[in-house]
mmCIF file of N, CA, C and O in Angstrom:
data_model
loop_
_atom_site.group_PDB
_atom_site.id
_atom_site.type_symbol
_atom_site.label_atom_id
_atom_site.label_comp_id
_atom_site.label_asym_id
_atom_site.label_seq_id
_atom_site.Cartn_x
_atom_site.Cartn_y
_atom_site.Cartn_z
ATOM 1 N N MET A 62 0.899 -1.130 -0.067
ATOM 2 C CA MET A 62 0.337 0.149 -0.214
ATOM 3 C C MET A 62 0.816 1.214 -0.168
ATOM 4 O O MET A 62 1.828 1.331 0.792
ATOM 5 N N PRO A 63 0.923 2.089 -0.896
ATOM 6 C CA PRO A 63 1.314 3.277 -1.072
ATOM 7 C C PRO A 63 1.175 4.381 0.317
ATOM 8 O O PRO A 63 0.187 4.454 0.995
ATOM 9 N N ALA A 64 2.208 5.084 0.599
ATOM 10 C CA ALA A 64 2.176 5.884 1.824
ATOM 11 C C ALA A 64 1.030 7.052 1.555
ATOM 12 O O ALA A 64 0.888 7.406 0.510
ATOM 13 N N SER A 65 0.464 7.269 2.620
ATOM 14 C CA SER A 65 -0.594 8.353 2.479
ATOM 15 C C SER A 65 -0.788 9.078 3.687
ATOM 16 O O SER A 65 -0.223 8.897 4.889
ATOM 17 N N PHE A 66 -1.336 10.515 3.446
ATOM 18 C CA PHE A 66 -1.491 11.251 4.517
ATOM 19 C C PHE A 66 -2.976 11.437 5.102
ATOM 20 O O PHE A 66 -4.011 11.166 4.092
ATOM 21 N N VAL A 67 -3.304 11.550 6.374
ATOM 22 C CA VAL A 67 -4.681 11.994 6.826
ATOM 23 C C VAL A 67 -4.553 13.295 6.909
ATOM 24 O O VAL A 67 -3.737 13.926 7.745
ATOM 25 N N VAL A 68 -5.544 14.078 6.263
ATOM 26 C CA VAL A 68 -5.563 15.477 6.626
ATOM 27 C C VAL A 68 -6.647 15.951 7.281
ATOM 28 O O VAL A 68 -7.969 15.439 7.310
ATOM 29 N N LEU A 69 -6.582 16.787 8.406
ATOM 30 C CA LEU A 69 -7.455 17.268 9.422
ATOM 31 C C LEU A 69 -7.385 18.781 8.941
ATOM 32 O O LEU A 69 -6.350 19.358 8.810
ATOM 33 N N ARG A 70 -8.613 19.227 9.515
ATOM 34 C CA ARG A 70 -8.871 20.955 9.562
ATOM 35 C C ARG A 70 -9.273 21.112 11.013
ATOM 36 O O ARG A 70 -9.906 20.464 11.713
ATOM 37 N N GLN A 71 -8.419 22.097 11.665
ATOM 38 C CA GLN A 71 -8.806 22.626 12.983
ATOM 39 C C GLN A 71 -10.184 23.305 13.203
ATOM 40 O O GLN A 71 -10.345 24.263 12.399
ATOM 41 N N THR A 72 -11.229 22.826 13.870
ATOM 42 C CA THR A 72 -12.316 23.425 14.279
ATOM 43 C C THR A 72 -12.323 24.227 15.411
ATOM 44 O O THR A 72 -13.451 24.634 15.536
ATOM 45 N N GLY A 73 -11.445 24.108 16.185
ATOM 46 C CA GLY A 73 -11.670 24.584 17.434
ATOM 47 C C GLY A 73 -10.470 24.415 18.335
ATOM 48 O O GLY A 73 -9.502 23.719 17.874
ATOM 49 N N HIS A 74 -10.312 24.915 19.499
ATOM 50 C CA HIS A 74 -9.196 24.693 20.487
ATOM 51 C C HIS A 74 -9.078 23.384 20.563
ATOM 52 O O HIS A 74 -9.766 22.428 21.342
ATOM 53 N N ASP A 75 -8.032 22.455 20.176
ATOM 54 C CA ASP A 75 -7.582 21.250 20.020
ATOM 55 C C ASP A 75 -8.519 20.186 19.518
ATOM 56 O O ASP A 75 -8.850 18.979 20.112
ATOM 57 N N GLN A 76 -9.446 20.787 18.750
ATOM 58 C CA GLN A 76 -10.524 19.849 18.042
ATOM 59 C C GLN A 76 -10.183 19.879 16.428
ATOM 60 O O GLN A 76 -10.010 21.082 15.846
ATOM 61 N N PHE A 77 -10.151 18.741 15.827
ATOM 62 C CA PHE A 77 -9.793 18.725 14.349
ATOM 63 C C PHE A 77 -10.941 17.653 13.955
ATOM 64 O O PHE A 77 -11.546 16.759 14.521
ATOM 65 N N GLU A 78 -11.086 18.116 12.412
ATOM 66 C CA GLU A 78 -12.007 16.986 11.855
ATOM 67 C C GLU A 78 -11.417 16.429 10.535
ATOM 68 O O GLU A 78 -10.469 17.073 9.853
ATOM 69 N N PHE A 79 -11.673 15.372 10.286
ATOM 70 C CA PHE A 79 -11.189 14.569 9.084
ATOM 71 C C PHE A 79 -11.593 15.435 7.811
ATOM 72 O O PHE A 79 -12.585 15.437 7.606
ATOM 73 N N VAL A 80 -10.581 15.387 7.018
ATOM 74 C CA VAL A 80 -10.979 16.145 5.533
ATOM 75 C C VAL A 80 -10.744 14.978 4.416
ATOM 76 O O VAL A 80 -11.651 15.028 3.742
ATOM 77 N N ALA A 81 -9.751 14.233 4.318
ATOM 78 C CA ALA A 81 -9.394 13.229 3.270
ATOM 79 C C ALA A 81 -8.328 12.621 3.654
ATOM 80 O O ALA A 81 -7.445 13.091 4.566
ATOM 81 N N GLU A 82 -7.927 11.504 2.824
ATOM 82 C CA GLU A 82 -6.980 10.782 2.935
ATOM 83 C C GLU A 82 -6.299 10.930 1.465
ATOM 84 O O GLU A 82 -6.986 10.712 0.482
ATOM 85 N N VAL A 83 -4.961 11.418 1.558
ATOM 86 C CA VAL A 83 -4.271 11.489 0.225
ATOM 87 C C VAL A 83 -3.061 10.760 0.353
ATOM 88 O O VAL A 83 -2.200 10.987 1.108
ATOM 89 N N GLU A 84 -2.763 10.125 -0.989
ATOM 90 C CA GLU A 84 -1.664 9.727 -1.352
ATOM 91 C C GLU A 84 -0.332 10.652 -1.241
ATOM 92 O O GLU A 84 -0.494 11.627 -1.700
ATOM 93 N N ARG A 85 0.777 9.958 -0.629
ATOM 94 C CA ARG A 85 1.996 10.896 -0.590
ATOM 95 C C ARG A 85 2.787 10.957 -1.941
ATOM 96 O O ARG A 85 2.661 10.036 -2.571
ATOM 97 N N ARG A 86 3.106 12.154 -2.513
ATOM 98 C CA ARG A 86 3.825 12.255 -3.686
ATOM 99 C C ARG A 86 5.053 12.056 -3.458
ATOM 100 O O ARG A 86 5.795 12.717 -2.671
ATOM 101 N N PRO A 87 5.769 11.068 -4.072
ATOM 102 C CA PRO A 87 7.049 10.674 -4.052
ATOM 103 C C PRO A 87 7.906 11.523 -4.523
ATOM 104 O O PRO A 87 7.504 12.223 -5.531
ATOM 105 N N GLY A 88 9.040 11.404 -3.953
ATOM 106 C CA GLY A 88 10.170 12.428 -4.479
ATOM 107 C C GLY A 88 10.196 13.882 -3.769
ATOM 108 O O GLY A 88 11.180 14.604 -3.801
ATOM 109 N N LEU A 89 9.169 14.227 -2.915
ATOM 110 C CA LEU A 89 9.205 15.395 -2.215
ATOM 111 C C LEU A 89 9.662 15.156 -0.925
ATOM 112 O O LEU A 89 9.324 14.175 -0.176
ATOM 113 N N PRO A 90 10.342 16.280 -0.210
ATOM 114 C CA PRO A 90 10.758 16.361 1.086
ATOM 115 C C PRO A 90 9.507 16.321 1.961
ATOM 116 O O PRO A 90 8.337 16.646 1.565
ATOM 117 N N ALA A 91 9.608 15.910 3.259
ATOM 118 C CA ALA A 91 8.567 15.843 4.119
ATOM 119 C C ALA A 91 7.688 16.837 4.196
ATOM 120 O O ALA A 91 6.424 16.971 4.101
ATOM 121 N N ARG A 92 8.156 18.345 4.520
ATOM 122 C CA ARG A 92 7.451 19.440 4.513
ATOM 123 C C ARG A 92 6.458 19.587 3.312
ATOM 124 O O ARG A 92 5.361 20.073 3.236
ATOM 125 N N LYS A 93 7.144 19.442 2.200
ATOM 126 C CA LYS A 93 6.480 19.933 0.907
ATOM 127 C C LYS A 93 5.447 18.747 0.638
ATOM 128 O O LYS A 93 4.432 19.040 0.222
ATOM 129 N N ALA A 94 5.624 17.467 0.810
ATOM 130 C CA ALA A 94 4.694 16.548 0.969
ATOM 131 C C ALA A 94 3.436 16.785 1.618
ATOM 132 O O ALA A 94 2.299 16.497 1.205
ATOM 133 N N ARG A 95 3.744 17.240 2.796
ATOM 134 C CA ARG A 95 2.510 17.462 3.570
ATOM 135 C C ARG A 95 1.725 18.773 2.947
ATOM 136 O O ARG A 95 0.493 18.476 2.966
ATOM 137 N N ARG A 96 2.348 19.731 2.782
ATOM 138 C CA ARG A 96 1.587 20.755 2.225
ATOM 139 C C ARG A 96 1.012 20.378 0.735
ATOM 140 O O ARG A 96 -0.076 20.804 0.627
ATOM 141 N N ALA A 97 1.428 19.739 -0.142
ATOM 142 C CA ALA A 97 0.951 19.026 -1.278
ATOM 143 C C ALA A 97 -0.220 18.504 -0.804
ATOM 144 O O ALA A 97 -1.317 18.504 -1.556
ATOM 145 N N ALA A 98 -0.364 17.616 0.202
ATOM 146 C CA ALA A 98 -1.349 16.793 0.709
ATOM 147 C C ALA A 98 -2.665 17.613 1.088
ATOM 148 O O ALA A 98 -3.871 17.543 0.636
ATOM 149 N N ILE A 99 -2.240 18.586 1.748
ATOM 150 C CA ILE A 99 -3.239 19.495 2.178
ATOM 151 C C ILE A 99 -3.887 20.282 1.276
ATOM 152 O O ILE A 99 -5.204 20.345 0.898
ATOM 153 N N VAL A 100 -3.149 20.856 0.116
ATOM 154 C CA VAL A 100 -3.721 21.545 -0.972
ATOM 155 C C VAL A 100 -4.463 20.583 -1.724
ATOM 156 O O VAL A 100 -5.716 20.938 -2.397
ATOM 157 N N ALA A 101 -3.978 19.272 -2.069
ATOM 158 C CA ALA A 101 -4.732 18.392 -2.844
ATOM 159 C C ALA A 101 -6.144 17.875 -2.084
ATOM 160 O O ALA A 101 -7.258 17.924 -2.688
ATOM 161 N N ALA A 102 -6.003 17.809 -0.849
ATOM 162 C CA ALA A 102 -7.443 17.565 0.108
ATOM 163 C C ALA A 102 -8.445 18.867 -0.055
ATOM 164 O O ALA A 102 -9.592 18.278 -0.080
ATOM 165 N N ILE A 103 -8.063 20.084 -0.219
ATOM 166 C CA ILE A 103 -8.896 21.027 -0.075
ATOM 167 C C ILE A 103 -9.114 21.730 -1.316
ATOM 168 O O ILE A 103 -9.960 22.796 -1.328
ATOM 169 N N GLY A 104 -8.381 21.384 -2.415
ATOM 170 C CA GLY A 104 -8.437 21.789 -3.731
ATOM 171 C C GLY A 104 -7.873 23.256 -3.954
ATOM 172 O O GLY A 104 -8.309 23.967 -4.709
ATOM 173 N N GLY A 105 -6.918 23.434 -3.081
ATOM 174 C CA GLY A 105 -6.268 25.005 -3.415
ATOM 175 C C GLY A 105 -5.642 25.214 -1.890
ATOM 176 O O GLY A 105 -5.536 24.480 -1.237
ATOM 177 N N GLU A 106 -5.160 26.389 -1.921
ATOM 178 C CA GLU A 106 -4.617 26.877 -0.821
ATOM 179 C C GLU A 106 -5.411 27.216 0.163
ATOM 180 O O GLU A 106 -6.597 27.683 0.127
ATOM 181 N N PRO A 107 -4.921 26.925 1.763
ATOM 182 C CA PRO A 107 -6.110 27.293 2.748
ATOM 183 C C PRO A 107 -6.201 28.891 3.062
ATOM 184 O O PRO A 107 -5.455 29.749 2.280
ATOM 185 N N ALA A 108 -7.260 29.325 3.370
ATOM 186 C CA ALA A 108 -7.943 30.385 3.399
ATOM 187 C C ALA A 108 -6.878 31.044 4.757
ATOM 188 O O ALA A 108 -6.640 30.289 5.544
ATOM 189 N N ALA A 109 -6.862 32.572 4.909
ATOM 190 C CA ALA A 109 -6.284 32.957 6.031
ATOM 191 C C ALA A 109 -6.880 32.549 7.255
ATOM 192 O O ALA A 109 -7.962 32.693 7.324
ATOM 193 N N GLY A 110 -6.077 32.119 8.030
ATOM 194 C CA GLY A 110 -6.560 31.773 9.419
ATOM 195 C C GLY A 110 -7.138 30.481 9.711
ATOM 196 O O GLY A 110 -7.201 29.946 10.843
ATOM 197 N N GLU A 111 -7.030 29.665 8.568
ATOM 198 C CA GLU A 111 -7.253 28.022 8.567
ATOM 199 C C GLU A 111 -6.166 27.384 9.106
ATOM 200 O O GLU A 111 -5.017 27.551 8.428
ATOM 201 N N THR A 112 -6.387 26.245 9.719
ATOM 202 C CA THR A 112 -5.227 25.556 10.112
ATOM 203 C C THR A 112 -5.416 24.066 9.934
ATOM 204 O O THR A 112 -6.772 23.615 10.039
ATOM 205 N N TYR A 113 -4.400 23.545 8.959
ATOM 206 C CA TYR A 113 -4.615 21.998 8.746
ATOM 207 C C TYR A 113 -3.342 21.155 9.333
ATOM 208 O O TYR A 113 -2.394 21.878 9.463
ATOM 209 N N ALA A 114 -3.622 19.900 9.316
ATOM 210 C CA ALA A 114 -2.740 19.011 9.732
ATOM 211 C C ALA A 114 -2.452 17.949 8.575
ATOM 212 O O ALA A 114 -3.730 17.562 8.308
ATOM 213 N N ALA A 115 -1.477 17.324 8.161
ATOM 214 C CA ALA A 115 -0.978 16.147 7.321
ATOM 215 C C ALA A 115 -0.417 15.134 8.083
ATOM 216 O O ALA A 115 0.787 15.563 8.407
ATOM 217 N N ILE A 116 -1.020 14.245 8.306
ATOM 218 C CA ILE A 116 -0.338 13.017 9.295
ATOM 219 C C ILE A 116 -0.171 11.822 8.486
ATOM 220 O O ILE A 116 -1.061 11.309 8.059
ATOM 221 N N LEU A 117 1.020 11.304 8.324
ATOM 222 C CA LEU A 117 1.233 10.051 7.744
ATOM 223 C C LEU A 117 0.141 8.996 8.288
ATOM 224 O O LEU A 117 -0.127 8.827 9.666
ATOM 225 N N ARG A 118 -0.463 8.301 7.359
ATOM 226 C CA ARG A 118 -1.536 7.234 7.768
ATOM 227 C C ARG A 118 -1.126 6.286 8.965
ATOM 228 O O ARG A 118 -1.616 6.035 9.745
ATOM 229 N N SER A 119 0.380 5.740 8.486
ATOM 230 C CA SER A 119 0.940 5.020 9.509
ATOM 231 C C SER A 119 1.108 5.440 10.995
ATOM 232 O O SER A 119 0.909 4.764 12.056
ATOM 233 N N GLU A 120 1.441 6.861 11.174
ATOM 234 C CA GLU A 120 1.474 7.308 12.549
ATOM 235 C C GLU A 120 0.057 7.400 12.945
ATOM 236 O O GLU A 120 -0.166 7.483 14.238
ATOM 237 N N TRP A 121 -0.844 7.875 12.228
ATOM 238 C CA TRP A 121 -2.189 7.950 12.437
ATOM 239 C C TRP A 121 -2.797 6.844 13.201
ATOM 240 O O TRP A 121 -3.517 7.008 14.283
ATOM 241 N N ARG A 122 -2.672 5.797 12.767
ATOM 242 C CA ARG A 122 -3.040 4.363 13.453
ATOM 243 C C ARG A 122 -2.241 3.996 14.583
ATOM 244 O O ARG A 122 -2.752 3.535 15.694
ATOM 245 N N ILE A 123 -0.994 4.276 14.575
ATOM 246 C CA ILE A 123 -0.286 4.043 15.971
ATOM 247 C C ILE A 123 -0.651 5.008 17.167
ATOM 248 O O ILE A 123 -0.561 4.590 18.047
ATOM 249 N N GLY A 124 -1.099 6.254 16.619
ATOM 250 C CA GLY A 124 -1.463 7.037 17.619
ATOM 251 C C GLY A 124 -2.647 6.603 18.518
ATOM 252 O O GLY A 124 -2.834 7.131 19.587
ATOM 253 N N PHE A 125 -3.517 5.842 17.885
ATOM 254 C CA PHE A 125 -4.751 5.240 18.605
ATOM 255 C C PHE A 125 -4.343 4.094 19.578
ATOM 256 O O PHE A 125 -5.261 3.496 20.280
ATOM 257 N N ASP A 126 -3.006 3.622 19.411
ATOM 258 C CA ASP A 126 -2.616 2.430 20.307
ATOM 259 C C ASP A 126 -2.312 2.883 21.921
ATOM 260 O O ASP A 126 -2.280 1.982 22.459
ATOM 261 N N TRP A 127 -2.235 4.126 21.943
ATOM 262 C CA TRP A 127 -2.088 4.501 23.085
ATOM 263 C C TRP A 127 -3.413 4.812 24.121
ATOM 264 O O TRP A 127 -4.290 5.332 24.093
#
């Protein structure tokens, strides 16, 4: 299975909602790959004041083990 990002949008203090799951673009450094995933998930650049997170799917799943 190819690596992918889970993209989340911040909706409040310490609150996030799922936006999309996006495949990681090969060849990009980590920060650029995360940014590309967010842009792909929302169909463009985030509006001023919006906060998004892109978390590797493998890390997302591990996070629920605790």
